[in-house]
Amino acid sequence: MLDATIRPHREYLLAQTTGQKLFVMLNIKPDAAATAARPDLSVVFVVDTSGSMREVVTEPTERTGQTTFVDGQRYEVVRGAKNKLELVTEALRGIIGSDLIQPADRLALVKFDDMADVLVPFTVASDRARLLSAVEKLDWYSGGTQMGAGMKAGTKLLTGESGSRRMVLLTDGQAFDAAVVQEQAAVLSGMQVPVTTIGVGDEVNTELLTEITDRTQGQPIDVVPDNQNPQPPAVRASELPAALLGDLKQAAAEVVTNVALTVRAVKDVVLERVTRVQPTQTEVARADGPLQLGNVEAGSGATYILEFTLPERPAARMRLAQLGLTYQVPGANYRGEIPPLDVVVEFTGDEAMAARVEPEVMQWVQQRNVESLVAQAAREAQNNPEQAAKTLEQARSMTQRLGNGAMTQVLDRAIGELGSSKTISLGTAKTMRLGAKTQTLKSGPETPGSAPSGLPSDEEIRKMTGA
């Protein structure tokens, strides 16, 4: 019920050359039978109810001139506007009443501030009155940000669930218990439960949230106040309900779950990293056993890049590795396994043959490298803004060649800020970091061996791959 194909970035590599790179594209896609088997959903919403969630983020119709204190912070009192928590509440009401949710789906709600509480355990979606009653209780609480405690409570609820499981984490602040957050991200990764993180505002710990989504093969969503001019992947606060519904639609489309990859490489062939590059970009956590690739949507499927480092080899055609995949289709109560896929290349002394590349594979590799450069520039910006600007120029050149206009705009803004203020604003840094993960492109058809506009020249590719 799952189709899989592989393609190396080169069919030929230079013989008698050590340290060459081999990039292998792995495409997996549910077949028609799996696509028709929608799984029952089990989704727990873990919601931040700290005091700062009362901050207004949509445009008011009237300003009263009054202020109020909540948890030591002063807020303006306005009319006709919505605060963060009100938007979350509105979004959850919409989900409970949505046609996307089927009667057998199960939803749960956890709140966290100074402590975590289960407002409603997993309940069938047909019991809307009970679920809506729990949502209305969100406004009863305020305090700190014990995000890890909230995740722990949500994780405990998920352990007893089946079908397609998911956690949606909504927060606007820094976690007081980051170590517990990281611990729970590891537990959820082991359970193969993806986490959607929804960060509201500029004060969120973006690094921590992206660590959660990376470890669990989840998705980050960035929400900014309506008076800002967000660039993708950020959405306006008033668009949060639609963004949450979109995430649930994606969850319902994940008809294949718990995909695990086993890589058996021949002697001295080293698997360096595995990156999911489509539909969103995340690093696959290294493990002693099978690598957890997460869930796969019907229609688009998923694409991964495997990076190998190769030893010196004589001229010959060789199998370098064998890939095995296991998976589940919960909607059909089915567990499957794909026959082994052989990674085979030919080592040759012909430099012209070794220079030929598969453009689609290299396009994904270039996209993956944009994220690495963005992360590098963010570190450099703290002490060496000139070098950070140069690194972002390199990333910008890649996004231009890939035709990724959204990311090019974000990088232009960051480069401009470095030039004028020698720093990158929090909002731009966040958009840049998340954009590198979510603004991915599906490459178009190219002639094998050609050098399309979205790719570097053969000489640049030879330098990058060590060939």
PDB file of N, CA and C in Angstrom, residues 53 185 252 256-257 269 385:
ATOM      1  N   MET A  53      -0.946  35.424  27.093  1.00  0.00           N
ATOM      2  CA  MET A  53      -1.890  35.033  26.048  1.00  0.00           C
ATOM      3  C   MET A  53      -3.079  35.992  25.982  1.00  0.00           C
ATOM      4  N   ALA A 185       9.807  15.650  23.804  1.00  0.00           N
ATOM      5  CA  ALA A 185       9.986  15.559  22.353  1.00  0.00           C
ATOM      6  C   ALA A 185      10.620  14.230  21.971  1.00  0.00           C
ATOM      7  N   ALA A 252      -5.547  14.401   8.604  1.00  0.00           N
ATOM      8  CA  ALA A 252      -6.490  13.424   8.057  1.00  0.00           C
ATOM      9  C   ALA A 252      -5.967  12.801   6.769  1.00  0.00           C
ATOM     10  N   VAL A 256      -0.687   6.946   5.745  1.00  0.00           N
ATOM     11  CA  VAL A 256       0.379   5.997   6.083  1.00  0.00           C
ATOM     12  C   VAL A 256       1.155   6.551   7.273  1.00  0.00           C
ATOM     13  N   THR A 257       1.326   5.750   8.303  1.00  0.00           N
ATOM     14  CA  THR A 257       1.983   6.207   9.523  1.00  0.00           C
ATOM     15  C   THR A 257       3.134   5.276   9.896  1.00  0.00           C
ATOM     16  N   VAL A 269      31.174   2.427   3.780  1.00  0.00           N
ATOM     17  CA  VAL A 269      30.196   3.390   3.278  1.00  0.00           C
ATOM     18  C   VAL A 269      29.432   3.936   4.486  1.00  0.00           C
ATOM     19  N   PRO A 385      28.448  40.369  11.954  1.00  0.00           N
ATOM     20  CA  PRO A 385      27.355  40.640  11.012  1.00  0.00           C
ATOM     21  C   PRO A 385      27.809  40.673   9.553  1.00  0.00           C
TER      22      PRO A 385
END
